[in-house]
Every structure is written in C-alpha cells, then in structure tokens.
mmCIF file with all atom_site columns, C-alpha atoms in Angstrom:
data_model
loop_
_atom_site.group_PDB
_atom_site.id
_atom_site.type_symbol
_atom_site.label_atom_id
_atom_site.label_alt_id
_atom_site.label_comp_id
_atom_site.label_asym_id
_atom_site.label_entity_id
_atom_site.label_seq_id
_atom_site.pdbx_PDB_ins_code
_atom_site.Cartn_x
_atom_site.Cartn_y
_atom_site.Cartn_z
_atom_site.occupancy
_atom_site.B_iso_or_equiv
_atom_site.pdbx_formal_charge
_atom_site.auth_seq_id
_atom_site.auth_comp_id
_atom_site.auth_asym_id
_atom_site.auth_atom_id
_atom_site.pdbx_PDB_model_num
ATOM 1   C CA . UNK A 1 1   ? 7.707   -22.083 -21.172 1.00 69.00 ? 1   UNK A CA 1
ATOM 2   C CA . UNK A 1 2   ? 6.270   -25.590 -20.860 1.00 85.00 ? 2   UNK A CA 1
ATOM 3   C CA . UNK A 1 3   ? 5.260   -26.421 -17.307 1.00 84.00 ? 3   UNK A CA 1
ATOM 4   C CA . UNK A 1 4   ? 4.426   -29.821 -15.896 1.00 91.00 ? 4   UNK A CA 1
ATOM 5   C CA . UNK A 1 5   ? 0.990   -30.254 -14.312 1.00 92.00 ? 5   UNK A CA 1
ATOM 6   C CA . UNK A 1 6   ? 2.640   -30.352 -10.866 1.00 95.00 ? 6   UNK A CA 1
ATOM 7   C CA . UNK A 1 7   ? 4.535   -27.120 -11.454 1.00 94.00 ? 7   UNK A CA 1
ATOM 8   C CA . UNK A 1 8   ? 1.451   -25.442 -12.852 1.00 93.00 ? 8   UNK A CA 1
ATOM 9   C CA . UNK A 1 9   ? -0.556  -26.463 -9.756  1.00 95.00 ? 9   UNK A CA 1
ATOM 10  C CA . UNK A 1 10  ? 2.189   -25.226 -7.418  1.00 97.00 ? 10  UNK A CA 1
ATOM 11  C CA . UNK A 1 11  ? 2.439   -21.925 -9.292  1.00 97.00 ? 11  UNK A CA 1
ATOM 12  C CA . UNK A 1 12  ? -1.364  -21.525 -9.266  1.00 96.00 ? 12  UNK A CA 1
ATOM 13  C CA . UNK A 1 13  ? -1.561  -22.085 -5.503  1.00 97.00 ? 13  UNK A CA 1
ATOM 14  C CA . UNK A 1 14  ? 1.342   -19.759 -4.783  1.00 98.00 ? 14  UNK A CA 1
ATOM 15  C CA . UNK A 1 15  ? -0.045  -17.014 -7.012  1.00 98.00 ? 15  UNK A CA 1
ATOM 16  C CA . UNK A 1 16  ? -3.519  -17.439 -5.504  1.00 97.00 ? 16  UNK A CA 1
ATOM 17  C CA . UNK A 1 17  ? -2.032  -17.068 -2.010  1.00 97.00 ? 17  UNK A CA 1
ATOM 18  C CA . UNK A 1 18  ? 0.067   -14.055 -3.073  1.00 98.00 ? 18  UNK A CA 1
ATOM 19  C CA . UNK A 1 19  ? -2.938  -12.462 -4.796  1.00 97.00 ? 19  UNK A CA 1
ATOM 20  C CA . UNK A 1 20  ? -5.239  -12.993 -1.805  1.00 96.00 ? 20  UNK A CA 1
ATOM 21  C CA . UNK A 1 21  ? -2.840  -11.735 0.856   1.00 97.00 ? 21  UNK A CA 1
ATOM 22  C CA . UNK A 1 22  ? -1.640  -8.747  -1.153  1.00 97.00 ? 22  UNK A CA 1
ATOM 23  C CA . UNK A 1 23  ? -5.106  -7.714  -2.273  1.00 97.00 ? 23  UNK A CA 1
ATOM 24  C CA . UNK A 1 24  ? -6.404  -7.965  1.314   1.00 95.00 ? 24  UNK A CA 1
ATOM 25  C CA . UNK A 1 25  ? -3.595  -5.698  2.542   1.00 95.00 ? 25  UNK A CA 1
ATOM 26  C CA . UNK A 1 26  ? -4.071  -3.249  -0.327  1.00 96.00 ? 26  UNK A CA 1
ATOM 27  C CA . UNK A 1 27  ? -7.838  -3.130  0.074   1.00 95.00 ? 27  UNK A CA 1
ATOM 28  C CA . UNK A 1 28  ? -7.566  -2.580  3.832   1.00 93.00 ? 28  UNK A CA 1
ATOM 29  C CA . UNK A 1 29  ? -6.226  0.847   2.917   1.00 93.00 ? 29  UNK A CA 1
ATOM 30  C CA . UNK A 1 30  ? -8.007  1.439   -0.399  1.00 93.00 ? 30  UNK A CA 1
ATOM 31  C CA . UNK A 1 31  ? -11.488 0.659   0.858   1.00 93.00 ? 31  UNK A CA 1
ATOM 32  C CA . UNK A 1 32  ? -11.436 3.760   3.050   1.00 92.00 ? 32  UNK A CA 1
ATOM 33  C CA . UNK A 1 33  ? -11.429 5.843   -0.147  1.00 92.00 ? 33  UNK A CA 1
ATOM 34  C CA . UNK A 1 34  ? -14.434 4.063   -1.615  1.00 94.00 ? 34  UNK A CA 1
ATOM 35  C CA . UNK A 1 35  ? -16.265 3.987   1.710   1.00 95.00 ? 35  UNK A CA 1
ATOM 36  C CA . UNK A 1 36  ? -15.757 7.734   2.045   1.00 96.00 ? 36  UNK A CA 1
ATOM 37  C CA . UNK A 1 37  ? -17.332 8.271   -1.378  1.00 96.00 ? 37  UNK A CA 1
ATOM 38  C CA . UNK A 1 38  ? -20.383 6.315   -0.256  1.00 97.00 ? 38  UNK A CA 1
ATOM 39  C CA . UNK A 1 39  ? -20.511 7.846   3.239   1.00 97.00 ? 39  UNK A CA 1
ATOM 40  C CA . UNK A 1 40  ? -20.394 11.383  1.840   1.00 97.00 ? 40  UNK A CA 1
ATOM 41  C CA . UNK A 1 41  ? -23.217 10.549  -0.554  1.00 97.00 ? 41  UNK A CA 1
ATOM 42  C CA . UNK A 1 42  ? -25.245 9.028   2.273   1.00 97.00 ? 42  UNK A CA 1
ATOM 43  C CA . UNK A 1 43  ? -24.717 12.110  4.437   1.00 97.00 ? 43  UNK A CA 1
ATOM 44  C CA . UNK A 1 44  ? -25.755 14.402  1.594   1.00 97.00 ? 44  UNK A CA 1
ATOM 45  C CA . UNK A 1 45  ? -28.956 12.405  1.077   1.00 97.00 ? 45  UNK A CA 1
ATOM 46  C CA . UNK A 1 46  ? -29.719 12.176  4.810   1.00 96.00 ? 46  UNK A CA 1
ATOM 47  C CA . UNK A 1 47  ? -29.385 15.945  5.063   1.00 94.00 ? 47  UNK A CA 1
ATOM 48  C CA . UNK A 1 48  ? -31.956 16.414  2.263   1.00 95.00 ? 48  UNK A CA 1
ATOM 49  C CA . UNK A 1 49  ? -34.583 14.058  3.701   1.00 94.00 ? 49  UNK A CA 1
ATOM 50  C CA . UNK A 1 50  ? -37.349 14.880  6.168   1.00 92.00 ? 50  UNK A CA 1
ATOM 51  C CA . UNK A 1 51  ? -36.316 15.414  9.770   1.00 92.00 ? 51  UNK A CA 1
ATOM 52  C CA . UNK A 1 52  ? -38.390 14.831  12.901  1.00 92.00 ? 52  UNK A CA 1
ATOM 53  C CA . UNK A 1 53  ? -40.154 17.778  14.455  1.00 90.00 ? 53  UNK A CA 1
ATOM 54  C CA . UNK A 1 54  ? -39.953 19.154  17.974  1.00 89.00 ? 54  UNK A CA 1
ATOM 55  C CA . UNK A 1 55  ? -38.051 17.408  20.755  1.00 85.00 ? 55  UNK A CA 1
ATOM 56  C CA . UNK A 1 56  ? -37.014 14.496  18.504  1.00 92.00 ? 56  UNK A CA 1
ATOM 57  C CA . UNK A 1 57  ? -35.017 16.787  16.224  1.00 92.00 ? 57  UNK A CA 1
ATOM 58  C CA . UNK A 1 58  ? -32.187 17.097  18.771  1.00 91.00 ? 58  UNK A CA 1
ATOM 59  C CA . UNK A 1 59  ? -31.735 13.299  18.979  1.00 94.00 ? 59  UNK A CA 1
ATOM 60  C CA . UNK A 1 60  ? -31.888 12.994  15.201  1.00 94.00 ? 60  UNK A CA 1
ATOM 61  C CA . UNK A 1 61  ? -29.324 15.773  14.730  1.00 95.00 ? 61  UNK A CA 1
ATOM 62  C CA . UNK A 1 62  ? -27.015 14.044  17.218  1.00 95.00 ? 62  UNK A CA 1
ATOM 63  C CA . UNK A 1 63  ? -27.101 10.897  15.065  1.00 95.00 ? 63  UNK A CA 1
ATOM 64  C CA . UNK A 1 64  ? -26.208 12.938  11.982  1.00 96.00 ? 64  UNK A CA 1
ATOM 65  C CA . UNK A 1 65  ? -23.360 14.684  13.830  1.00 96.00 ? 65  UNK A CA 1
ATOM 66  C CA . UNK A 1 66  ? -21.978 11.325  15.005  1.00 97.00 ? 66  UNK A CA 1
ATOM 67  C CA . UNK A 1 67  ? -21.985 10.156  11.391  1.00 97.00 ? 67  UNK A CA 1
ATOM 68  C CA . UNK A 1 68  ? -20.112 13.329  10.385  1.00 97.00 ? 68  UNK A CA 1
ATOM 69  C CA . UNK A 1 69  ? -17.482 12.674  13.099  1.00 97.00 ? 69  UNK A CA 1
ATOM 70  C CA . UNK A 1 70  ? -17.186 9.061   11.892  1.00 97.00 ? 70  UNK A CA 1
ATOM 71  C CA . UNK A 1 71  ? -16.555 10.318  8.348   1.00 97.00 ? 71  UNK A CA 1
ATOM 72  C CA . UNK A 1 72  ? -13.941 12.803  9.556   1.00 96.00 ? 72  UNK A CA 1
ATOM 73  C CA . UNK A 1 73  ? -12.080 10.068  11.471  1.00 95.00 ? 73  UNK A CA 1
ATOM 74  C CA . UNK A 1 74  ? -12.158 7.796   8.441   1.00 94.00 ? 74  UNK A CA 1
ATOM 75  C CA . UNK A 1 75  ? -10.803 10.639  6.261   1.00 92.00 ? 75  UNK A CA 1
ATOM 76  C CA . UNK A 1 76  ? -7.878  11.163  8.674   1.00 90.00 ? 76  UNK A CA 1
ATOM 77  C CA . UNK A 1 77  ? -7.151  7.419   8.699   1.00 90.00 ? 77  UNK A CA 1
ATOM 78  C CA . UNK A 1 78  ? -7.238  7.297   4.906   1.00 88.00 ? 78  UNK A CA 1
ATOM 79  C CA . UNK A 1 79  ? -4.784  10.169  4.602   1.00 88.00 ? 79  UNK A CA 1
ATOM 80  C CA . UNK A 1 80  ? -2.464  8.700   7.239   1.00 88.00 ? 80  UNK A CA 1
ATOM 81  C CA . UNK A 1 81  ? -2.402  5.213   5.672   1.00 89.00 ? 81  UNK A CA 1
ATOM 82  C CA . UNK A 1 82  ? -2.418  6.168   2.007   1.00 91.00 ? 82  UNK A CA 1
ATOM 83  C CA . UNK A 1 83  ? -0.329  9.337   1.871   1.00 90.00 ? 83  UNK A CA 1
ATOM 84  C CA . UNK A 1 84  ? 2.997   10.504  3.278   1.00 89.00 ? 84  UNK A CA 1
ATOM 85  C CA . UNK A 1 85  ? 1.906   14.141  3.426   1.00 84.00 ? 85  UNK A CA 1
ATOM 86  C CA . UNK A 1 86  ? -1.047  15.851  5.108   1.00 80.00 ? 86  UNK A CA 1
ATOM 87  C CA . UNK A 1 87  ? -2.356  17.202  1.791   1.00 79.00 ? 87  UNK A CA 1
ATOM 88  C CA . UNK A 1 88  ? -2.992  13.751  0.324   1.00 79.00 ? 88  UNK A CA 1
ATOM 89  C CA . UNK A 1 89  ? -0.647  14.111  -2.650  1.00 85.00 ? 89  UNK A CA 1
ATOM 90  C CA . UNK A 1 90  ? 2.425   11.933  -2.018  1.00 90.00 ? 90  UNK A CA 1
ATOM 91  C CA . UNK A 1 91  ? 1.598   8.227   -1.769  1.00 91.00 ? 91  UNK A CA 1
ATOM 92  C CA . UNK A 1 92  ? 2.832   6.400   1.314   1.00 92.00 ? 92  UNK A CA 1
ATOM 93  C CA . UNK A 1 93  ? 5.651   3.970   0.349   1.00 94.00 ? 93  UNK A CA 1
ATOM 94  C CA . UNK A 1 94  ? 3.834   0.943   1.850   1.00 94.00 ? 94  UNK A CA 1
ATOM 95  C CA . UNK A 1 95  ? 0.636   1.769   -0.039  1.00 94.00 ? 95  UNK A CA 1
ATOM 96  C CA . UNK A 1 96  ? 2.513   2.276   -3.311  1.00 95.00 ? 96  UNK A CA 1
ATOM 97  C CA . UNK A 1 97  ? 4.413   -0.980  -2.776  1.00 97.00 ? 97  UNK A CA 1
ATOM 98  C CA . UNK A 1 98  ? 1.181   -2.922  -2.197  1.00 97.00 ? 98  UNK A CA 1
ATOM 99  C CA . UNK A 1 99  ? -0.405  -1.343  -5.261  1.00 97.00 ? 99  UNK A CA 1
ATOM 100 C CA . UNK A 1 100 ? 2.607   -2.211  -7.433  1.00 98.00 ? 100 UNK A CA 1
ATOM 101 C CA . UNK A 1 101 ? 2.936   -5.704  -5.934  1.00 98.00 ? 101 UNK A CA 1
ATOM 102 C CA . UNK A 1 102 ? -0.728  -6.432  -6.721  1.00 98.00 ? 102 UNK A CA 1
ATOM 103 C CA . UNK A 1 103 ? -0.202  -5.287  -10.322 1.00 98.00 ? 103 UNK A CA 1
ATOM 104 C CA . UNK A 1 104 ? 2.906   -7.489  -10.596 1.00 98.00 ? 104 UNK A CA 1
ATOM 105 C CA . UNK A 1 105 ? 1.048   -10.523 -9.199  1.00 98.00 ? 105 UNK A CA 1
ATOM 106 C CA . UNK A 1 106 ? -1.811  -9.997  -11.655 1.00 98.00 ? 106 UNK A CA 1
ATOM 107 C CA . UNK A 1 107 ? 0.695   -9.818  -14.512 1.00 98.00 ? 107 UNK A CA 1
ATOM 108 C CA . UNK A 1 108 ? 2.413   -12.999 -13.265 1.00 98.00 ? 108 UNK A CA 1
ATOM 109 C CA . UNK A 1 109 ? -0.930  -14.815 -13.130 1.00 97.00 ? 109 UNK A CA 1
ATOM 110 C CA . UNK A 1 110 ? -1.604  -13.846 -16.743 1.00 97.00 ? 110 UNK A CA 1
ATOM 111 C CA . UNK A 1 111 ? 1.931   -14.827 -17.775 1.00 96.00 ? 111 UNK A CA 1
ATOM 112 C CA . UNK A 1 112 ? 1.978   -18.256 -16.117 1.00 95.00 ? 112 UNK A CA 1
ATOM 113 C CA . UNK A 1 113 ? -1.709  -19.191 -16.156 1.00 94.00 ? 113 UNK A CA 1
ATOM 114 C CA . UNK A 1 114 ? -3.524  -16.917 -18.604 1.00 94.00 ? 114 UNK A CA 1
ATOM 115 C CA . UNK A 1 115 ? -6.059  -14.104 -18.380 1.00 97.00 ? 115 UNK A CA 1
ATOM 116 C CA . UNK A 1 116 ? -8.947  -16.521 -17.772 1.00 97.00 ? 116 UNK A CA 1
ATOM 117 C CA . UNK A 1 117 ? -7.231  -17.737 -14.608 1.00 96.00 ? 117 UNK A CA 1
ATOM 118 C CA . UNK A 1 118 ? -6.778  -14.132 -13.430 1.00 97.00 ? 118 UNK A CA 1
ATOM 119 C CA . UNK A 1 119 ? -10.509 -13.523 -13.912 1.00 97.00 ? 119 UNK A CA 1
ATOM 120 C CA . UNK A 1 120 ? -11.236 -16.735 -12.043 1.00 97.00 ? 120 UNK A CA 1
ATOM 121 C CA . UNK A 1 121 ? -9.026  -15.681 -9.108  1.00 96.00 ? 121 UNK A CA 1
ATOM 122 C CA . UNK A 1 122 ? -10.614 -12.238 -9.026  1.00 96.00 ? 122 UNK A CA 1
ATOM 123 C CA . UNK A 1 123 ? -14.020 -13.891 -8.937  1.00 96.00 ? 123 UNK A CA 1
ATOM 124 C CA . UNK A 1 124 ? -13.002 -16.255 -6.142  1.00 95.00 ? 124 UNK A CA 1
ATOM 125 C CA . UNK A 1 125 ? -11.659 -13.352 -4.115  1.00 94.00 ? 125 UNK A CA 1
ATOM 126 C CA . UNK A 1 126 ? -14.840 -11.331 -4.577  1.00 94.00 ? 126 UNK A CA 1
ATOM 127 C CA . UNK A 1 127 ? -16.982 -14.357 -3.741  1.00 95.00 ? 127 UNK A CA 1
ATOM 128 C CA . UNK A 1 128 ? -14.958 -14.958 -0.556  1.00 93.00 ? 128 UNK A CA 1
ATOM 129 C CA . UNK A 1 129 ? -15.347 -11.391 0.657   1.00 92.00 ? 129 UNK A CA 1
ATOM 130 C CA . UNK A 1 130 ? -19.031 -11.125 -0.170  1.00 93.00 ? 130 UNK A CA 1
ATOM 131 C CA . UNK A 1 131 ? -19.469 -14.405 1.714   1.00 93.00 ? 131 UNK A CA 1
ATOM 132 C CA . UNK A 1 132 ? -17.628 -12.979 4.726   1.00 91.00 ? 132 UNK A CA 1
ATOM 133 C CA . UNK A 1 133 ? -19.907 -9.945  4.738   1.00 91.00 ? 133 UNK A CA 1
ATOM 134 C CA . UNK A 1 134 ? -23.058 -12.024 4.451   1.00 93.00 ? 134 UNK A CA 1
ATOM 135 C CA . UNK A 1 135 ? -21.929 -14.473 7.136   1.00 91.00 ? 135 UNK A CA 1
ATOM 136 C CA . UNK A 1 136 ? -20.867 -11.763 9.633   1.00 84.00 ? 136 UNK A CA 1
ATOM 137 C CA . UNK A 1 137 ? -22.841 -11.818 12.823  1.00 75.00 ? 137 UNK A CA 1
ATOM 138 C CA . UNK A 1 138 ? -23.859 -8.757  14.807  1.00 68.00 ? 138 UNK A CA 1
ATOM 139 C CA . UNK A 1 139 ? -22.155 -8.727  18.230  1.00 55.00 ? 139 UNK A CA 1
#
C-alpha cells in the first residue's frame, strides 16, 4: 500500500500514541512480576549478609520483616491483577487483552512503518521511562 507523507505521519503518530498508552497499561501490571523477581533476590541476598549484633539486631530484623510484608502484598496484587484465579494459572481477561493489543500494535507498526520504526518507538518508550525514573524527586 502506497501512503502519502501526510497519511504516513498520521499513522505514525496514532501508532506511537496507541503503543505508549497500551504498553504503559500492560506494564503497570507486568512490572509487578519482574519486580518480584528482583525483590526476592534482594531478600535472599540480604538474609545471607552480615547482621548487626546485640540490641541493633531487633531493629534490623524489623526492616527485613517489613520488606517481606511488602513482597507479600506485591505478590497478592500481581495475582489479583494478572490472574482470574487464586492459583495464578488463568490470565485475567483485561491483562490478556492488553497483552494481545500490544502485540497487535507492534505488528501494525511493522506493517505500516517497518521494523526499524518499531525499534525506534521501543527505544523512545524506554528512554521516556528511564528519564521519568531519573527525574523523580523524593517527597
């Protein structure tokens, strides 16, 4: 299909918007899974490292226990948002829709604009989110 420059620009902007909004929604759920992988690794390492002695041990252990509670809450949230069952087997319809929509948008980008443009959009998205993290201010 031969597109005019105007149509190509309009399609690019629309697909960029669709990609950004869908990926943000999908990752809002999906990132809990990856964060849990990291958090569990961090907890495992923290538990292996040296601990304070004496009276300070109680305060230290409280910090570790709070991290364990944080992980447990995140696990419950992940299961609730990602799965329709308590066992974490059946994908939640909204999560599956977002996953499939993101795949469809990526395929449309490749179809209309090419694989280089998809890579470019992925890079822009990653750059935007890394920038948000680096610019975030502690409250």
